[in-house]
mmCIF file of C-alpha atoms and ligand atoms in Angstrom:
data_model
loop_
_atom_site.group_PDB
_atom_site.id
_atom_site.type_symbol
_atom_site.label_atom_id
_atom_site.label_comp_id
_atom_site.label_asym_id
_atom_site.label_seq_id
_atom_site.Cartn_x
_atom_site.Cartn_y
_atom_site.Cartn_z
ATOM 1 C CA MET A 1 10.149 14.503 21.402
ATOM 2 C CA ALA A 2 7.983 14.620 18.248
ATOM 3 C CA ALA A 3 5.571 17.570 17.896
ATOM 4 C CA PRO A 4 1.925 16.775 18.693
ATOM 5 C CA LEU A 5 -0.140 15.853 15.645
ATOM 6 C CA GLY A 6 -3.514 16.931 16.968
ATOM 7 C CA THR A 7 -6.563 14.743 17.405
ATOM 8 C CA LEU A 8 -8.016 11.823 15.494
ATOM 9 C CA VAL A 9 -11.698 11.121 16.100
ATOM 10 C CA PHE A 10 -12.895 7.515 15.861
ATOM 11 C CA TYR A 11 -16.412 6.340 15.064
ATOM 12 C CA SER A 12 -17.637 2.795 14.482
ATOM 13 C CA ASP A 13 -20.473 0.707 15.867
ATOM 14 C CA PHE A 14 -18.624 -2.455 14.825
ATOM 15 C CA ASP A 15 -14.941 -1.949 15.619
ATOM 16 C CA ASP A 16 -13.316 -1.789 19.044
ATOM 17 C CA PHE A 17 -12.086 1.711 19.928
ATOM 18 C CA GLY A 18 -9.433 0.569 22.444
ATOM 19 C CA THR A 19 -7.792 -1.843 20.005
ATOM 20 C CA TRP A 20 -7.627 0.790 17.268
ATOM 21 C CA LYS A 21 -6.371 3.455 19.663
ATOM 22 C CA ASP A 22 -3.550 1.182 20.860
ATOM 23 C CA ALA A 23 -2.616 0.188 17.303
ATOM 24 C CA LEU A 24 -2.525 3.805 16.089
ATOM 25 C CA GLN A 25 -0.650 5.132 19.097
ATOM 26 C CA ALA A 26 1.936 2.368 18.770
ATOM 27 C CA GLN A 27 2.751 4.014 15.421
ATOM 28 C CA LEU A 28 2.121 7.642 16.412
ATOM 29 C CA PRO A 29 2.429 8.228 20.169
ATOM 30 C CA GLN A 30 2.054 11.989 19.570
ATOM 31 C CA LEU A 31 -1.472 11.536 18.111
ATOM 32 C CA GLN A 32 -4.452 11.994 20.431
ATOM 33 C CA VAL A 33 -7.099 9.381 19.574
ATOM 34 C CA LEU A 34 -10.615 9.952 20.917
ATOM 35 C CA PRO A 35 -13.974 8.279 20.436
ATOM 36 C CA ALA A 36 -16.502 10.683 18.924
ATOM 37 C CA CYS A 37 -18.406 10.931 22.219
ATOM 38 C CA ALA A 38 -15.291 12.260 24.053
ATOM 39 C CA VAL A 39 -14.389 15.107 21.682
ATOM 40 C CA GLU A 40 -14.655 18.406 23.569
ATOM 41 C CA ARG A 41 -12.809 20.656 21.112
ATOM 42 C CA PRO A 42 -13.982 19.700 17.593
ATOM 43 C CA GLU A 43 -11.755 22.451 16.151
ATOM 44 C CA ASP A 44 -8.687 20.406 17.235
ATOM 45 C CA VAL A 45 -9.769 17.367 15.212
ATOM 46 C CA HIS A 46 -7.659 17.053 12.062
ATOM 47 C CA TYR A 47 -8.253 13.385 11.257
ATOM 48 C CA ALA A 48 -11.426 11.284 11.271
ATOM 49 C CA MET A 49 -11.438 7.501 11.086
ATOM 50 C CA ALA A 50 -14.986 6.313 10.695
ATOM 51 C CA TRP A 51 -17.318 3.548 9.617
ATOM 52 C CA LYS A 52 -20.882 4.685 8.890
ATOM 53 C CA PRO A 53 -20.920 7.753 11.167
ATOM 54 C CA PRO A 54 -24.268 9.467 11.745
ATOM 55 C CA ALA A 55 -25.462 12.259 9.426
ATOM 56 C CA GLY A 56 -23.867 15.609 10.228
ATOM 57 C CA PHE A 57 -20.823 13.951 11.840
ATOM 58 C CA PHE A 58 -18.199 15.722 9.705
ATOM 59 C CA GLN A 59 -19.864 19.140 9.867
ATOM 60 C CA GLN A 60 -18.893 19.489 13.521
ATOM 61 C CA MET A 61 -15.149 19.522 12.711
ATOM 62 C CA PRO A 62 -14.098 22.656 10.818
ATOM 63 C CA ASN A 63 -10.375 21.770 10.595
ATOM 64 C CA LEU A 64 -10.489 18.233 9.198
ATOM 65 C CA ARG A 65 -7.565 17.324 6.923
ATOM 66 C CA LEU A 66 -8.166 13.618 6.296
ATOM 67 C CA ILE A 67 -11.062 11.155 6.412
ATOM 68 C CA VAL A 68 -10.096 7.494 6.788
ATOM 69 C CA ASN A 69 -12.857 5.076 5.828
ATOM 70 C CA LEU A 70 -12.607 2.218 8.313
ATOM 71 C CA GLY A 71 -13.086 -0.385 5.609
ATOM 72 C CA ALA A 72 -12.762 -1.012 1.876
ATOM 73 C CA GLY A 73 -16.163 0.036 0.512
ATOM 74 C CA VAL A 74 -16.789 3.776 0.639
ATOM 75 C CA ASP A 75 -20.408 3.782 -0.517
ATOM 76 C CA ALA A 76 -21.645 4.907 2.916
ATOM 77 C CA LEU A 77 -19.380 7.987 2.722
ATOM 78 C CA VAL A 78 -19.433 9.089 -0.906
ATOM 79 C CA GLY A 79 -22.224 11.528 -1.651
ATOM 80 C CA ARG A 80 -22.944 12.472 1.982
ATOM 81 C CA ALA A 81 -24.082 16.052 2.426
ATOM 82 C CA ASP A 82 -21.767 16.687 5.404
ATOM 83 C CA LEU A 83 -18.429 15.903 3.701
ATOM 84 C CA PRO A 84 -16.118 18.927 3.898
ATOM 85 C CA ALA A 85 -15.042 20.084 0.421
ATOM 86 C CA GLY A 86 -11.483 19.216 -0.549
ATOM 87 C CA VAL A 87 -10.742 16.886 2.379
ATOM 88 C CA PRO A 88 -9.264 13.647 0.977
ATOM 89 C CA ILE A 89 -10.988 10.347 1.740
ATOM 90 C CA THR A 90 -8.858 7.226 1.984
ATOM 91 C CA ARG A 91 -9.791 3.577 2.354
ATOM 92 C CA ILE A 92 -8.094 0.663 4.044
ATOM 93 C CA THR A 93 -5.899 -1.216 1.566
ATOM 94 C CA ASP A 94 -4.490 -4.047 3.600
ATOM 95 C CA PRO A 95 -3.152 -7.408 2.352
ATOM 96 C CA GLN A 96 -4.418 -9.082 5.552
ATOM 97 C CA MET A 97 -7.917 -7.781 4.917
ATOM 98 C CA ALA A 98 -7.677 -9.060 1.336
ATOM 99 C CA ARG A 99 -6.490 -12.412 2.666
ATOM 100 C CA MET A 100 -9.442 -12.644 5.039
ATOM 101 C CA MET A 101 -11.813 -11.885 2.166
ATOM 102 C CA ALA A 102 -10.095 -14.371 -0.140
ATOM 103 C CA GLY A 103 -10.529 -17.008 2.584
ATOM 104 C CA TYR A 104 -14.261 -16.373 2.762
ATOM 105 C CA VAL A 105 -14.621 -16.423 -1.031
ATOM 106 C CA LEU A 106 -12.639 -19.639 -1.292
ATOM 107 C CA PHE A 107 -14.803 -21.210 1.411
ATOM 108 C CA ALA A 108 -17.962 -20.199 -0.490
ATOM 109 C CA VAL A 109 -16.614 -21.376 -3.853
ATOM 110 C CA LEU A 110 -15.511 -24.752 -2.457
ATOM 111 C CA ARG A 111 -18.808 -25.126 -0.649
ATOM 112 C CA HIS A 112 -20.733 -24.765 -3.903
ATOM 113 C CA ALA A 113 -18.214 -26.597 -6.084
ATOM 114 C CA ARG A 114 -18.318 -29.616 -3.725
ATOM 115 C CA ASP A 115 -22.153 -29.560 -3.481
ATOM 116 C CA ILE A 116 -22.057 -29.042 0.291
ATOM 117 C CA PRO A 117 -25.564 -27.443 0.421
ATOM 118 C CA HIS A 118 -26.908 -30.663 -1.199
ATOM 119 C CA PHE A 119 -25.170 -32.848 1.431
ATOM 120 C CA GLU A 120 -26.284 -30.608 4.310
ATOM 121 C CA GLN A 121 -29.879 -30.944 3.209
ATOM 122 C CA ALA A 122 -29.502 -34.708 2.687
ATOM 123 C CA GLN A 123 -28.016 -35.105 6.161
ATOM 124 C CA ARG A 124 -31.046 -33.403 7.703
ATOM 125 C CA ARG A 125 -33.202 -36.041 5.960
ATOM 126 C CA GLY A 126 -30.822 -38.810 7.106
ATOM 127 C CA GLU A 127 -30.088 -39.600 3.458
ATOM 128 C CA TRP A 128 -26.848 -40.961 1.918
ATOM 129 C CA ALA A 129 -27.160 -38.802 -1.229
ATOM 130 C CA TYR A 130 -24.026 -39.625 -3.254
ATOM 131 C CA ARG A 131 -23.107 -37.096 -5.949
ATOM 132 C CA HIS A 132 -19.955 -37.764 -7.901
ATOM 133 C CA PRO A 133 -17.485 -34.859 -7.415
ATOM 134 C CA ARG A 134 -16.374 -32.779 -10.374
ATOM 135 C CA SER A 135 -12.740 -31.795 -10.716
ATOM 136 C CA PRO A 136 -11.985 -28.079 -10.159
ATOM 137 C CA GLN A 137 -11.064 -27.650 -13.845
ATOM 138 C CA GLU A 138 -14.646 -28.601 -14.756
ATOM 139 C CA THR A 139 -16.037 -25.738 -12.675
ATOM 140 C CA SER A 140 -15.948 -22.127 -13.896
ATOM 141 C CA VAL A 141 -15.892 -19.328 -11.335
ATOM 142 C CA ALA A 142 -16.462 -15.680 -12.311
ATOM 143 C CA VAL A 143 -15.144 -13.036 -9.926
ATOM 144 C CA LEU A 144 -16.837 -9.723 -10.746
ATOM 145 C CA GLY A 145 -14.623 -6.866 -9.520
ATOM 146 C CA LEU A 146 -10.839 -7.233 -9.617
ATOM 147 C CA GLY A 147 -9.796 -4.571 -7.115
ATOM 148 C CA GLN A 148 -7.712 -4.820 -3.947
ATOM 149 C CA LEU A 149 -9.861 -7.615 -2.556
ATOM 150 C CA GLY A 150 -11.331 -9.005 -5.771
ATOM 151 C CA ALA A 151 -7.980 -9.628 -7.444
ATOM 152 C CA THR A 152 -6.661 -11.490 -4.384
ATOM 153 C CA ALA A 153 -9.793 -13.631 -4.265
ATOM 154 C CA ALA A 154 -9.598 -14.412 -8.003
ATOM 155 C CA HIS A 155 -5.962 -15.408 -7.573
ATOM 156 C CA GLU A 156 -6.825 -17.773 -4.694
ATOM 157 C CA VAL A 157 -9.696 -19.323 -6.646
ATOM 158 C CA GLN A 158 -7.493 -20.028 -9.681
ATOM 159 C CA ARG A 159 -4.789 -21.437 -7.382
ATOM 160 C CA GLN A 160 -7.288 -24.127 -6.381
ATOM 161 C CA GLY A 161 -7.496 -25.169 -10.029
ATOM 162 C CA PHE A 162 -10.878 -23.701 -10.917
ATOM 163 C CA ARG A 163 -11.331 -22.238 -14.381
ATOM 164 C CA THR A 164 -11.430 -18.613 -13.269
ATOM 165 C CA LEU A 165 -12.869 -15.616 -15.079
ATOM 166 C CA GLY A 166 -12.597 -12.026 -13.898
ATOM 167 C CA TRP A 167 -14.501 -8.886 -14.787
ATOM 168 C CA SER A 168 -13.688 -5.238 -14.158
ATOM 169 C CA ARG A 169 -14.228 -1.770 -15.571
ATOM 170 C CA SER A 170 -10.785 -1.345 -17.095
ATOM 171 C CA PRO A 171 -8.601 -4.170 -18.471
ATOM 172 C CA ARG A 172 -6.732 -6.187 -15.805
ATOM 173 C CA GLN A 173 -4.200 -8.980 -16.001
ATOM 174 C CA ILE A 174 -4.042 -11.716 -13.370
ATOM 175 C CA ASP A 175 -2.020 -14.848 -14.017
ATOM 176 C CA GLY A 176 -4.275 -17.803 -14.711
ATOM 177 C CA VAL A 177 -7.460 -15.691 -14.768
ATOM 178 C CA ALA A 178 -9.319 -14.958 -18.013
ATOM 179 C CA CYS A 179 -9.980 -11.244 -17.535
ATOM 180 C CA PHE A 180 -12.777 -9.325 -19.250
ATOM 181 C CA SER A 181 -13.667 -5.670 -18.945
ATOM 182 C CA GLY A 182 -16.498 -3.347 -19.806
ATOM 183 C CA ALA A 183 -20.280 -3.542 -19.564
ATOM 184 C CA GLU A 184 -20.621 -5.252 -22.950
ATOM 185 C CA THR A 185 -18.709 -8.348 -21.758
ATOM 186 C CA LEU A 186 -20.666 -8.956 -18.529
ATOM 187 C CA ASP A 187 -23.456 -11.153 -19.877
ATOM 188 C CA GLY A 188 -20.935 -13.344 -21.704
ATOM 189 C CA VAL A 189 -18.974 -13.855 -18.483
ATOM 190 C CA LEU A 190 -22.134 -14.677 -16.508
ATOM 191 C CA GLY A 191 -23.228 -17.214 -19.122
ATOM 192 C CA GLN A 192 -19.996 -19.198 -18.698
ATOM 193 C CA ALA A 193 -19.849 -19.384 -14.915
ATOM 194 C CA ASP A 194 -20.977 -22.176 -12.599
ATOM 195 C CA ILE A 195 -20.267 -19.916 -9.625
ATOM 196 C CA VAL A 196 -20.567 -16.113 -9.716
ATOM 197 C CA VAL A 197 -18.858 -14.056 -7.008
ATOM 198 C CA LEU A 198 -19.794 -10.369 -6.624
ATOM 199 C CA MET A 199 -16.871 -8.204 -5.513
ATOM 200 C CA LEU A 200 -17.851 -4.859 -7.044
ATOM 201 C CA PRO A 201 -18.109 -1.569 -5.165
ATOM 202 C CA LEU A 202 -21.538 0.003 -4.823
ATOM 203 C CA THR A 203 -21.571 3.039 -7.116
ATOM 204 C CA PRO A 204 -24.202 4.780 -9.246
ATOM 205 C CA GLU A 205 -23.064 2.487 -12.106
ATOM 206 C CA THR A 206 -23.305 -0.774 -10.178
ATOM 207 C CA HIS A 207 -26.421 -0.020 -8.101
ATOM 208 C CA GLY A 208 -29.066 -2.557 -9.168
ATOM 209 C CA LEU A 209 -26.757 -3.974 -11.873
ATOM 210 C CA PHE A 210 -27.962 -7.476 -11.018
ATOM 211 C CA ASP A 211 -31.645 -7.042 -11.803
ATOM 212 C CA ARG A 212 -33.950 -9.893 -12.779
ATOM 213 C CA ALA A 213 -32.925 -9.849 -16.462
ATOM 214 C CA ARG A 214 -29.231 -9.978 -15.607
ATOM 215 C CA LEU A 215 -29.642 -12.694 -12.978
ATOM 216 C CA GLN A 216 -31.456 -14.735 -15.616
ATOM 217 C CA ARG A 217 -28.223 -14.668 -17.658
ATOM 218 C CA LEU A 218 -26.636 -16.971 -15.081
ATOM 219 C CA LYS A 219 -26.382 -20.590 -16.173
ATOM 220 C CA PRO A 220 -29.336 -22.649 -14.904
ATOM 221 C CA GLY A 221 -28.378 -24.053 -11.495
ATOM 222 C CA ALA A 222 -25.412 -21.684 -11.028
ATOM 223 C CA ALA A 223 -24.358 -20.643 -7.531
ATOM 224 C CA PHE A 224 -24.355 -16.985 -6.529
ATOM 225 C CA VAL A 225 -22.034 -15.457 -3.924
ATOM 226 C CA ASN A 226 -22.392 -11.826 -2.822
ATOM 227 C CA VAL A 227 -19.693 -10.394 -0.551
ATOM 228 C CA ALA A 228 -19.910 -6.870 -1.985
ATOM 229 C CA ARG A 229 -23.078 -4.907 -1.233
ATOM 230 C CA GLY A 230 -26.745 -5.929 -1.161
ATOM 231 C CA ALA A 231 -27.871 -2.975 -3.280
ATOM 232 C CA LEU A 232 -26.013 -4.340 -6.312
ATOM 233 C CA VAL A 233 -28.747 -6.961 -6.576
ATOM 234 C CA ASP A 234 -32.539 -6.998 -6.925
ATOM 235 C CA GLN A 235 -32.972 -9.151 -3.819
ATOM 236 C CA GLY A 236 -36.616 -9.988 -4.618
ATOM 237 C CA ALA A 237 -35.621 -11.288 -8.047
ATOM 238 C CA LEU A 238 -32.724 -13.251 -6.568
ATOM 239 C CA THR A 239 -35.074 -14.845 -4.044
ATOM 240 C CA ALA A 240 -37.575 -15.768 -6.774
ATOM 241 C CA LEU A 241 -34.854 -17.255 -8.998
ATOM 242 C CA LEU A 242 -33.531 -19.297 -6.055
ATOM 243 C CA ALA A 243 -37.065 -20.491 -5.324
ATOM 244 C CA ASP A 244 -37.674 -21.645 -8.905
ATOM 245 C CA GLY A 245 -34.217 -23.273 -9.135
ATOM 246 C CA HIS A 246 -32.766 -21.098 -11.907
ATOM 247 C CA ILE A 247 -30.137 -20.111 -9.358
ATOM 248 C CA GLY A 248 -29.129 -23.317 -7.604
ATOM 249 C CA SER A 249 -27.708 -22.001 -4.346
ATOM 250 C CA ALA A 250 -26.271 -18.874 -2.786
ATOM 251 C CA THR A 251 -23.873 -17.620 -0.142
ATOM 252 C CA LEU A 252 -24.912 -14.130 0.898
ATOM 253 C CA ASP A 253 -22.969 -11.911 3.276
ATOM 254 C CA VAL A 254 -24.621 -8.609 2.318
ATOM 255 C CA PHE A 255 -28.239 -7.604 1.869
ATOM 256 C CA ALA A 256 -30.496 -4.791 0.707
ATOM 257 C CA ARG A 257 -31.381 -4.191 4.364
ATOM 258 C CA GLU A 258 -29.002 -5.098 7.182
ATOM 259 C CA PRO A 259 -29.678 -6.791 9.528
ATOM 260 C CA LEU A 260 -31.690 -9.002 7.180
ATOM 261 C CA PRO A 261 -35.274 -8.708 8.521
ATOM 262 C CA ALA A 262 -36.422 -11.722 10.540
ATOM 263 C CA ASP A 263 -39.283 -12.445 8.135
ATOM 264 C CA ASP A 264 -37.148 -12.398 4.983
ATOM 265 C CA PRO A 265 -37.685 -15.618 2.967
ATOM 266 C CA LEU A 266 -33.912 -16.009 2.411
ATOM 267 C CA TRP A 267 -33.482 -17.112 6.046
ATOM 268 C CA ALA A 268 -35.536 -20.246 5.514
ATOM 269 C CA MET A 269 -34.153 -21.325 2.134
ATOM 270 C CA PRO A 270 -32.101 -24.495 2.636
ATOM 271 C CA GLN A 271 -29.951 -23.730 -0.419
ATOM 272 C CA VAL A 272 -28.940 -20.302 0.956
ATOM 273 C CA LEU A 273 -26.222 -19.556 3.483
ATOM 274 C CA VAL A 274 -26.691 -16.219 5.242
ATOM 275 C CA THR A 275 -23.804 -14.573 7.100
ATOM 276 C CA PRO A 276 -24.066 -11.156 8.796
ATOM 277 C CA HIS A 277 -21.734 -8.956 6.716
ATOM 278 C CA LEU A 278 -18.352 -10.097 8.004
ATOM 279 C CA ALA A 279 -16.586 -11.648 5.042
ATOM 280 C CA SER A 280 -13.694 -9.345 5.869
ATOM 281 C CA VAL A 281 -13.009 -6.511 8.275
ATOM 282 C CA ALA A 282 -10.409 -3.810 8.833
ATOM 283 C CA ILE A 283 -7.623 -5.285 10.968
ATOM 284 C CA PRO A 284 -5.946 -2.837 13.410
ATOM 285 C CA SER A 285 -2.592 -4.639 13.704
ATOM 286 C CA SER A 286 -1.990 -4.672 9.962
ATOM 287 C CA SER A 287 -3.747 -1.426 8.911
ATOM 288 C CA ALA A 288 -2.494 1.014 11.556
ATOM 289 C CA ARG A 289 0.886 1.497 9.864
ATOM 290 C CA GLN A 290 -0.612 2.709 6.557
ATOM 291 C CA ILE A 291 -3.084 4.986 8.369
ATOM 292 C CA ALA A 292 -0.245 6.453 10.447
ATOM 293 C CA ALA A 293 1.848 6.983 7.305
ATOM 294 C CA ASN A 294 -1.048 8.852 5.699
ATOM 295 C CA ILE A 295 -1.500 11.034 8.770
ATOM 296 C CA LEU A 296 2.170 11.954 8.646
ATOM 297 C CA ARG A 297 1.905 12.705 4.933
ATOM 298 C CA VAL A 298 -1.096 14.957 5.395
ATOM 299 C CA ALA A 299 0.532 16.666 8.393
ATOM 300 C CA ALA A 300 3.516 17.399 6.114
ATOM 301 C CA GLY A 301 1.223 18.855 3.449
ATOM 302 C CA GLU A 302 1.532 15.852 1.128
ATOM 303 C CA PRO A 303 -1.321 13.924 -0.515
ATOM 304 C CA PRO A 304 -2.274 10.624 1.218
ATOM 305 C CA ASP A 305 -2.083 7.174 -0.393
ATOM 306 C CA ASN A 306 -5.139 4.972 -1.003
ATOM 307 C CA ARG A 307 -7.312 7.955 -1.813
ATOM 308 C CA ILE A 308 -10.683 7.182 -3.309
ATOM 309 C CA ASP A 309 -12.240 9.103 -6.174
ATOM 310 C CA PRO A 310 -15.638 10.417 -5.009
ATOM 311 C CA ALA A 311 -16.702 11.092 -8.613
ATOM 312 C CA ARG A 312 -16.084 7.443 -9.569
ATOM 313 C CA GLY A 313 -17.560 6.207 -6.311
ATOM 314 C CA TYR A 314 -14.674 3.916 -5.263
HETATM 315 P P1 NAP B 1 -11.767 -1.870 -5.273
HETATM 316 O O1 NAP B 1 -10.322 -2.025 -4.984
HETATM 317 O O2 NAP B 1 -12.393 -0.542 -5.156
HETATM 318 O O3 NAP B 1 -11.996 -2.449 -6.744
HETATM 319 C C1 NAP B 1 -13.226 -2.418 -7.370
HETATM 320 C C2 NAP B 1 -13.206 -3.314 -8.597
HETATM 321 O O4 NAP B 1 -14.511 -3.266 -9.193
HETATM 322 C C3 NAP B 1 -12.205 -2.847 -9.648
HETATM 323 O O5 NAP B 1 -11.681 -3.952 -10.333
HETATM 324 C C4 NAP B 1 -13.087 -2.022 -10.582
HETATM 325 O O6 NAP B 1 -12.630 -1.928 -11.901
HETATM 326 C C5 NAP B 1 -14.373 -2.820 -10.542
HETATM 327 N N1 NAP B 1 -15.508 -1.989 -10.941
HETATM 328 C C6 NAP B 1 -15.957 -0.856 -10.363
HETATM 329 N N2 NAP B 1 -16.998 -0.363 -11.030
HETATM 330 C C7 NAP B 1 -17.199 -1.198 -12.075
HETATM 331 C C8 NAP B 1 -18.129 -1.227 -13.136
HETATM 332 N N3 NAP B 1 -19.061 -0.299 -13.288
HETATM 333 N N4 NAP B 1 -18.050 -2.232 -14.030
HETATM 334 C C9 NAP B 1 -17.088 -3.183 -13.909
HETATM 335 N N5 NAP B 1 -16.180 -3.221 -12.919
HETATM 336 C C10 NAP B 1 -16.243 -2.230 -12.016
HETATM 337 O O7 NAP B 1 -12.642 -2.844 -4.380
HETATM 338 P P2 NAP B 1 -12.185 -4.034 -3.397
HETATM 339 O O8 NAP B 1 -11.238 -3.551 -2.388
HETATM 340 O O9 NAP B 1 -11.759 -5.211 -4.219
HETATM 341 O O10 NAP B 1 -13.557 -4.346 -2.649
HETATM 342 C C11 NAP B 1 -14.742 -4.616 -3.373
HETATM 343 C C12 NAP B 1 -15.945 -4.375 -2.498
HETATM 344 O O11 NAP B 1 -16.043 -5.397 -1.504
HETATM 345 C C13 NAP B 1 -15.927 -3.101 -1.658
HETATM 346 O O12 NAP B 1 -16.295 -1.970 -2.417
HETATM 347 C C14 NAP B 1 -16.962 -3.412 -0.593
HETATM 348 O O13 NAP B 1 -18.238 -2.997 -1.000
HETATM 349 C C15 NAP B 1 -16.929 -4.924 -0.507
HETATM 350 N N6 NAP B 1 -16.445 -5.411 0.809
HETATM 351 C C16 NAP B 1 -17.249 -6.214 1.529
HETATM 352 C C17 NAP B 1 -16.802 -6.721 2.733
HETATM 353 C C18 NAP B 1 -17.629 -7.685 3.514
HETATM 354 O O14 NAP B 1 -17.289 -7.976 4.663
HETATM 355 N N7 NAP B 1 -18.674 -8.244 2.950
HETATM 356 C C19 NAP B 1 -15.533 -6.369 3.226
HETATM 357 C C20 NAP B 1 -14.756 -5.523 2.462
HETATM 358 C C21 NAP B 1 -15.214 -5.043 1.233
HETATM 359 P P3 NAP B 1 -11.208 -1.270 -12.245
HETATM 360 O O15 NAP B 1 -10.201 -2.342 -11.868
HETATM 361 O O16 NAP B 1 -11.260 -1.020 -13.682
HETATM 362 O O17 NAP B 1 -11.106 -0.024 -11.408
HETATM 363 C C1 GLV B 2 -16.882 -3.866 4.559
HETATM 364 O O1 GLV B 2 -17.940 -4.139 4.114
HETATM 365 C C2 GLV B 2 -15.956 -2.994 3.905
HETATM 366 O O2 GLV B 2 -16.306 -2.435 2.867
HETATM 367 O O3 GLV B 2 -14.823 -2.851 4.409
#
């Protein structure tokens, strides 16, 4: 029988503990998996798997060896005061999660490219409002952020025949995607795109990157899709530019404040689709194997895969 691995503590207000416990223990039966509220001996906890745990959460566990972020974006973890020094932080890097995100992005891109917001509004007025469709090649889509999820989404978008541009920090190559990198190329990319899709991590460099001046660089009437983080964008400026028509329509999954407050003007804008931060999620059945492999690596004194760089912020 394999030696016990110790305890993994689980914290998430969004993910189901039982499903994750079953998925992890199918890989590692010798691992004890407990919800945070059931931990009696914090000194036995070697592994934490968490999504937005409360402040002070990590301080209670003096023998942590690995922190698994229960998602892709680590902005809610990086920079916390309670992170134990030297303990590696990993993220979920799962093709199924990327596929789920690419599906959402494709839905949003097709929705804007096929003028669906226009037809939805016309239907409510009982109006037969014909608009001649454009071919995908006539529509340019810029995917900003070409990471684990962003690159998959850009690939799917180009597969549909859209003229696809990508933007990242360092140079990337994706077949069929015109890739640009570096801050100095961003405005040029924005100025070419009919649909802009935000897929950047929230870091000190990207926080507020889409302020009023930058949003004004979008082509008049362009569509804006944000599946990354609300704090990348000046939401007041975005709302004003949607109201005056400079930005034609938007699909927004993430917001400056979540849940989006009930009195926020975005709710009532007919050209805006609001979804409650669910473009993609960590999937137990497909992610448990990589988490288990990392636990075994750390238990053997080896560095884990999918480690994030706290200094870089992603
Ligand atoms: P990732 O693998 O960390 O990749 C990040 C990408 O952004 C990389 O291409 C990176 O450039 C680029 N980037 C970072 N900082 C930049 C900067 N200052 N200028 C230009 N490019 C920059 O991220 P991912 O897995 O694709 O996920 C992206 C984000 O999606 C996550 O961070 C998270 O916030 C969000 N997300 C949202 C949901 C949802 O349900 N709405 C679900 C999952 C994830 P390099 O290639 O040069 O490193
Ligand atoms: C969700 O927003 C994630 O970053 O995984």
